[in-house]
Coordinates of N, CA and C in Angstrom, one line a residue:
L6 N 1.4 -159.7 59.9 CA 2.4 -159.5 61.0 C 3.9 -159.2 60.5
E7 N 4.1 -159.6 59.3 CA 5.5 -159.4 58.6 C 5.6 -157.9 58.4
E8 N 4.5 -157.2 58.0 CA 4.6 -155.7 57.8 C 4.7 -155.0 59.1
A9 N 4.2 -155.6 60.2 CA 4.3 -155.1 61.6 C 5.7 -155.1 62.0
L10 N 6.3 -156.3 61.7 CA 7.7 -156.4 62.1 C 8.7 -155.4 61.3
E11 N 8.4 -155.3 60.0 CA 9.2 -154.3 59.2 C 9.1 -152.9 59.8
E12 N 7.8 -152.5 60.1 CA 7.6 -151.2 60.7 C 8.2 -151.1 62.0
S13 N 8.1 -152.1 63.0 CA 8.7 -151.9 64.2 C 10.2 -151.8 64.1
E14 N 10.8 -152.5 63.1 CA 12.2 -152.5 62.9 C 12.7 -151.0 62.5
R15 N 11.8 -150.4 61.6 CA 12.0 -149.0 61.2 C 11.9 -148.1 62.3
V16 N 10.9 -148.2 63.2 CA 10.9 -147.4 64.4 C 12.0 -147.5 65.4
L17 N 12.4 -148.7 65.5 CA 13.7 -149.0 66.3 C 14.8 -148.3 65.8
L18 N 15.0 -148.4 64.4 CA 16.2 -147.6 63.8 C 16.1 -146.1 64.0
R19 N 14.8 -145.6 63.8 CA 14.7 -144.1 64.1 C 14.9 -143.7 65.5
A20 N 14.5 -144.5 66.4 CA 14.5 -144.1 67.9 C 15.1 -145.2 68.7
P21 N 16.4 -145.5 68.6 CA 17.1 -146.6 69.3 C 17.2 -146.5 70.8
M22 N 17.0 -145.3 71.3 CA 17.1 -145.1 72.7 C 15.8 -144.8 73.4
S23 N 14.8 -145.2 72.7 CA 13.4 -145.0 73.2 C 12.9 -146.4 73.7
P24 N 12.5 -146.5 74.9 CA 11.9 -147.7 75.5 C 10.7 -148.1 74.8
S25 N 9.9 -147.1 74.2 CA 8.7 -147.4 73.5 C 8.9 -148.2 72.3
S26 N 10.0 -147.8 71.6 CA 10.2 -148.6 70.3 C 10.7 -150.0 70.6
H27 N 11.4 -150.2 71.7 CA 11.8 -151.5 72.1 C 10.6 -152.4 72.5
S28 N 9.7 -151.6 73.2 CA 8.5 -152.3 73.7 C 7.5 -152.8 72.5
L29 N 7.5 -151.9 71.5 CA 6.7 -152.1 70.4 C 7.2 -153.4 69.5
H30 N 8.6 -153.3 69.4 CA 9.4 -154.4 68.7 C 9.1 -155.7 69.4
A31 N 9.3 -155.7 70.7 CA 9.0 -156.9 71.5 C 7.7 -157.5 71.4
R32 N 6.6 -156.6 71.3 CA 5.2 -157.1 71.3 C 5.1 -157.8 69.9
V33 N 5.7 -157.3 68.8 CA 5.6 -157.8 67.5 C 6.2 -159.2 67.5
L34 N 7.5 -159.2 68.0 CA 8.2 -160.5 68.1 C 7.4 -161.5 68.9
W35 N 6.8 -161.1 70.0 CA 6.0 -162.0 70.8 C 4.8 -162.6 70.0
E36 N 4.2 -161.8 69.3 CA 3.1 -162.2 68.4 C 3.4 -163.2 67.3
L37 N 4.7 -163.1 66.8 CA 5.2 -163.9 65.8 C 5.8 -165.2 66.3
G38 N 5.7 -165.3 67.7 CA 6.3 -166.5 68.3 C 7.7 -166.7 68.8
E39 N 8.4 -165.5 68.6 CA 9.8 -165.4 68.9 C 9.9 -164.9 70.3
A40 N 9.6 -165.7 71.3 CA 9.6 -165.4 72.7 C 10.9 -164.8 73.3
D41 N 11.9 -165.6 72.9 CA 13.2 -165.2 73.6 C 13.7 -163.8 73.2
K42 N 13.5 -163.6 71.8 CA 14.0 -162.2 71.3 C 13.0 -161.1 72.0
A43 N 11.7 -161.4 72.1 CA 10.7 -160.5 72.5 C 11.1 -160.2 74.0
I44 N 11.4 -161.1 74.7 CA 11.8 -160.9 76.2 C 13.1 -160.0 76.2
E45 N 14.0 -160.2 75.4 CA 15.3 -159.5 75.3 C 14.9 -158.0 75.1
F46 N 14.1 -157.7 74.1 CA 13.9 -156.4 73.7 C 13.0 -155.7 74.8
L47 N 12.1 -156.4 75.5 CA 11.4 -155.8 76.6 C 12.3 -155.6 77.8
Q48 N 13.2 -156.5 78.1 CA 14.2 -156.2 79.2 C 15.1 -155.1 78.9
E49 N 15.4 -154.8 77.6 CA 16.1 -153.6 77.3 C 15.3 -152.4 77.5
A50 N 14.0 -152.4 77.1 CA 13.2 -151.3 77.4 C 13.1 -150.9 78.9
L51 N 13.1 -152.0 79.7 CA 12.9 -151.9 81.2 C 14.3 -151.3 81.7
R52 N 15.4 -151.8 81.2 CA 16.8 -151.2 81.5 C 16.8 -149.6 81.3
M53 N 16.1 -149.2 80.1 CA 16.2 -147.8 79.8 C 15.3 -147.0 80.7
Y54 N 14.3 -147.6 81.2 CA 13.2 -146.9 82.0 C 12.7 -147.9 83.1
P55 N 13.6 -148.0 84.2 CA 13.4 -149.1 85.1 C 12.1 -149.0 86.1
F56 N 11.6 -147.7 86.0 CA 10.5 -147.5 87.0 C 9.1 -147.6 86.2
D57 N 9.1 -148.1 85.1 CA 7.9 -148.2 84.3 C 7.1 -149.5 84.8
G58 N 6.0 -149.4 85.4 CA 5.4 -150.6 85.8 C 4.7 -151.4 84.8
M59 N 4.4 -150.7 83.7 CA 3.8 -151.5 82.6 C 4.7 -152.5 81.9
Y60 N 5.9 -152.0 81.6 CA 6.9 -152.9 81.1 C 7.2 -154.1 82.0
R61 N 7.4 -153.7 83.3 CA 7.6 -154.8 84.3 C 6.5 -155.8 84.4
M62 N 5.3 -155.3 84.4 CA 4.2 -156.2 84.5 C 4.1 -157.1 83.2
Q63 N 4.2 -156.5 82.0 CA 4.1 -157.3 80.8 C 5.2 -158.4 80.7
L64 N 6.4 -158.0 81.0 CA 7.5 -158.9 81.2 C 7.2 -160.1 82.1
T65 N 6.7 -159.7 83.2 CA 6.2 -160.8 84.2 C 5.3 -161.8 83.6
V66 N 4.3 -161.3 83.0 CA 3.2 -162.1 82.4 C 3.9 -163.0 81.2
W67 N 4.7 -162.4 80.4 CA 5.4 -163.3 79.4 C 6.2 -164.4 80.1
L68 N 7.0 -164.0 81.1 CA 7.8 -165.0 81.8 C 7.0 -166.1 82.3
M69 N 5.9 -165.7 83.0 CA 5.0 -166.8 83.5 C 4.4 -167.7 82.5
E70 N 4.1 -167.1 81.3 CA 3.6 -167.9 80.2 C 4.7 -168.9 79.8
L71 N 5.9 -168.6 79.8 CA 7.0 -169.5 79.5 C 7.4 -170.4 80.7
Q72 N 6.7 -170.3 81.8 CA 7.0 -171.0 83.0 C 8.4 -170.8 83.6
R73 N 8.8 -169.5 83.5 CA 10.0 -169.0 84.1 C 9.6 -168.2 85.3
F74 N 9.1 -169.0 86.3 CA 8.5 -168.3 87.5 C 9.5 -167.6 88.3
S75 N 10.7 -168.2 88.5 CA 11.7 -167.5 89.5 C 12.0 -166.2 88.9
E76 N 12.2 -166.1 87.7 CA 12.5 -164.8 87.1 C 11.4 -163.8 87.2
A77 N 10.2 -164.4 87.0 CA 9.0 -163.5 87.2 C 8.8 -163.0 88.6
V78 N 9.1 -163.7 89.6 CA 8.9 -163.4 91.0 C 10.0 -162.2 91.3
R79 N 11.2 -162.4 90.9 CA 12.3 -161.4 91.0 C 11.9 -160.1 90.4
L80 N 11.3 -160.1 89.2 CA 10.9 -158.9 88.5 C 9.8 -158.2 89.0
I81 N 8.8 -158.8 89.5 CA 7.6 -158.1 90.0 C 7.7 -157.8 91.5
R82 N 8.5 -158.4 92.3 CA 8.6 -158.2 93.8 C 8.8 -156.6 94.0
P83 N 9.7 -155.9 93.4 CA 9.9 -154.6 93.7 C 8.7 -153.7 93.5
M84 N 7.8 -154.1 92.7 CA 6.5 -153.4 92.4 C 5.5 -153.5 93.5
T85 N 5.6 -154.5 94.3 CA 4.8 -154.7 95.5 C 5.1 -153.7 96.6
R86 N 6.4 -153.2 96.5 CA 6.7 -152.3 97.6 C 6.5 -150.9 97.0
L87 N 6.7 -150.8 95.7 CA 6.4 -149.3 95.2 C 5.0 -148.9 95.1
N88 N 4.2 -150.0 94.8 CA 2.8 -149.6 94.6 C 1.8 -150.7 95.4
P89 N 1.9 -150.6 96.8 CA 1.3 -151.7 97.5 C -0.3 -151.8 97.5
Y90 N -0.9 -150.8 96.9 CA -2.4 -150.8 96.8 C -2.9 -151.3 95.4
N91 N -2.0 -151.6 94.6 CA -2.5 -152.0 93.2 C -2.7 -153.6 93.2
D92 N -4.0 -153.8 93.1 CA -4.4 -155.3 92.9 C -3.6 -156.1 91.8
G93 N -3.5 -155.4 90.7 CA -2.8 -156.1 89.6 C -1.5 -156.6 89.9
V94 N -0.7 -155.7 90.5 CA 0.7 -156.1 90.9 C 0.6 -157.2 91.9
W95 N -0.2 -157.2 92.9 CA -0.3 -158.3 93.9 C -0.7 -159.6 93.2
I96 N -1.7 -159.4 92.3 CA -2.1 -160.7 91.6 C -1.0 -161.4 90.8
L97 N -0.3 -160.6 90.1 CA 0.9 -161.1 89.3 C 1.9 -161.7 90.3
Y98 N 2.3 -161.0 91.4 CA 3.3 -161.4 92.3 C 2.8 -162.8 92.9
E99 N 1.6 -162.8 93.3 CA 1.2 -164.1 93.9 C 1.1 -165.3 92.9
Q100 N 0.7 -165.0 91.8 CA 0.6 -166.0 90.9 C 2.0 -166.5 90.4
A101 N 2.9 -165.6 90.3 CA 4.2 -166.0 90.0 C 4.9 -166.9 91.1
R102 N 4.6 -166.5 92.4 CA 5.1 -167.2 93.5 C 4.4 -168.6 93.6
A103 N 3.0 -168.6 93.3 CA 2.3 -169.9 93.4 C 2.8 -170.8 92.3
G104 N 3.1 -170.2 91.1 CA 3.6 -171.1 90.0 C 5.0 -171.7 90.2
F105 N 5.8 -170.8 90.8 CA 7.1 -171.2 91.3 C 7.1 -172.4 92.3
D106 N 6.3 -172.3 93.2 CA 6.0 -173.3 94.2 C 5.5 -174.6 93.6
H107 N 4.4 -174.3 92.7 CA 3.7 -175.4 92.1 C 4.8 -176.2 91.2
A108 N 5.7 -175.5 90.5 CA 6.6 -176.0 89.6 C 7.7 -176.9 90.4
R109 N 7.9 -176.5 91.6 CA 8.9 -177.1 92.5 C 8.2 -178.4 93.1
S110 N 7.0 -178.3 93.5 CA 6.4 -179.4 94.2 C 4.9 -179.5 93.7
P111 N 4.5 -180.7 93.3 CA 3.2 -180.8 92.7 C 2.1 -180.4 93.6
R112 N 2.3 -180.5 94.9 CA 1.2 -180.0 95.7 C 1.2 -178.6 96.0
G113 N 2.4 -178.0 96.0 CA 2.6 -176.6 96.2 C 2.5 -176.2 97.6
R114 N 3.5 -175.8 98.3 CA 3.5 -175.5 99.8 C 2.8 -174.2 99.9
R115 N 2.8 -173.3 98.8 CA 2.0 -172.0 99.0 C 0.5 -172.2 99.2
A116 N 0.0 -173.2 98.5 CA -1.6 -173.3 98.7 C -1.9 -173.6 100.1
R117 N -1.1 -174.4 100.9 CA -1.4 -174.6 102.3 C -1.4 -173.3 103.1
R118 N -0.7 -172.3 102.7 CA -0.6 -171.1 103.6 C -1.4 -170.0 103.0
A119 N -2.0 -170.1 101.9 CA -2.7 -169.0 101.2 C -3.8 -168.4 102.1
C120 N -4.5 -169.2 102.8 CA -5.7 -168.6 103.5 C -5.1 -167.9 104.7
A121 N -4.1 -168.5 105.4 CA -3.5 -167.8 106.6 C -2.9 -166.4 106.2
V122 N -2.2 -166.3 105.0 CA -1.6 -165.1 104.6 C -2.7 -164.1 104.4
C123 N -3.8 -164.4 103.7 CA -4.9 -163.5 103.4 C -5.5 -163.0 104.7
E124 N -5.6 -163.8 105.7 CA -6.2 -163.4 106.9 C -5.2 -162.3 107.5
R125 N -4.0 -162.5 107.5 CA -3.0 -161.6 108.1 C -3.0 -160.3 107.4
S126 N -3.0 -160.4 106.0 CA -3.1 -159.1 105.3 C -4.4 -158.4 105.6
R127 N -5.4 -158.9 105.7 CA -6.7 -158.3 106.0 C -6.6 -157.6 107.3
R128 N -6.1 -158.2 108.3 CA -5.9 -157.7 109.7 C -5.0 -156.5 109.6
R129 N -4.0 -156.6 108.8 CA -3.0 -155.4 108.9 C -3.6 -154.2 108.0
R130 N -4.8 -154.3 107.5 CA -5.5 -153.2 106.8 C -4.9 -153.1 105.4
R131 N -4.4 -154.2 104.8 CA -3.8 -154.2 103.4 C -4.8 -154.9 102.5
P132 N -5.9 -154.3 102.2 CA -7.0 -155.1 101.6 C -6.5 -155.5 100.1
A133 N -5.8 -154.6 99.4 CA -5.4 -155.1 98.1 C -4.6 -156.4 98.1
A134 N -3.6 -156.5 99.1 CA -2.8 -157.6 99.3 C -3.7 -158.7 99.5
A135 N -4.6 -158.6 100.4 CA -5.5 -159.8 100.8 C -6.3 -160.2 99.6
R136 N -6.9 -159.3 98.9 CA -7.7 -159.8 97.7 C -6.8 -160.5 96.6
A137 N -5.7 -159.9 96.4 CA -4.8 -160.4 95.4 C -4.3 -161.8 95.7
R138 N -4.0 -162.0 97.0 CA -3.5 -163.3 97.4 C -4.6 -164.3 97.3
A139 N -5.8 -164.0 97.6 CA -7.0 -164.8 97.5 C -7.2 -165.2 96.1
R140 N -7.2 -164.1 95.1 CA -7.4 -164.4 93.7 C -6.3 -165.2 93.1
A141 N -5.1 -165.0 93.6 CA -3.9 -165.8 93.1 C -4.2 -167.3 93.4
G142 N -4.8 -167.6 94.6 CA -5.1 -168.9 94.9 C -6.2 -169.6 94.1
F143 N -7.1 -168.7 93.5 CA -8.1 -169.2 92.7 C -7.6 -169.5 91.3
A144 N -6.3 -169.0 91.0 CA -5.8 -169.1 89.6 C -5.4 -170.6 89.4
F145 N -5.1 -171.3 90.5 CA -4.8 -172.7 90.3 C -5.8 -173.6 90.9
G146 N -6.4 -174.5 90.1 CA -7.7 -175.2 90.5 C -7.5 -176.1 91.8
D147 N -6.4 -176.6 92.0 CA -6.2 -177.5 93.2 C -6.1 -176.6 94.5
R148 N -6.1 -175.3 94.4 CA -6.0 -174.5 95.6 C -7.4 -173.9 95.9
L149 N -8.4 -174.2 95.2 CA -9.7 -173.5 95.2 C -10.3 -173.8 96.7
D150 N -10.2 -174.9 97.2 CA -10.8 -175.2 98.6 C -10.0 -174.5 99.7
L151 N -8.7 -174.3 99.5 CA -7.9 -173.7 100.6 C -8.1 -172.1 100.6
T152 N -8.6 -171.6 99.6 CA -8.7 -170.1 99.6 C -10.2 -169.7 99.7
K153 N -11.1 -170.6 99.8 CA -12.4 -170.3 99.7 C -12.9 -169.1 100.8
G154 N -12.5 -169.3 102.0 CA -12.9 -168.4 103.1 C -12.1 -167.0 103.0
C155 N -11.1 -166.9 102.1 CA -10.3 -165.7 102.2 C -11.0 -164.4 101.7
L156 N -11.9 -164.6 100.6 CA -12.6 -163.4 100.0 C -13.8 -163.0 100.9
Q157 N -13.9 -161.8 101.2 CA -15.1 -161.3 102.1 C -15.5 -160.1 101.5

């Protein structure tokens, strides 16, 4: 990994305005365990190219791994409007929201509403949102019984 770090630094020096070079360097830093630096570099890549969904989704995943759920929710929320039929975006959004609620309250208010929200989404003909909300409920073991009826 040390060689990868040196190479990513060289790429960053050759192309300092490239979001891809920042993303590559962030990935190497993340693998080396330097999470805060990795997040800074990925945020910089996102500033350079704000409409890239992959940078946004990767940053959301990393923030959730660090249990920084409020930042993750703010970061992924715009993607639900830009791409409402993408299951992956909805899953990340709902997991970040569920994690945020779970972190604030041991029982999590979100779990009590998960099934009702899935029902409304399905009735509004937004199947991606309904499936994602149901799957997000399954991500937390204590919510399993509350979302059982949501998947059809």
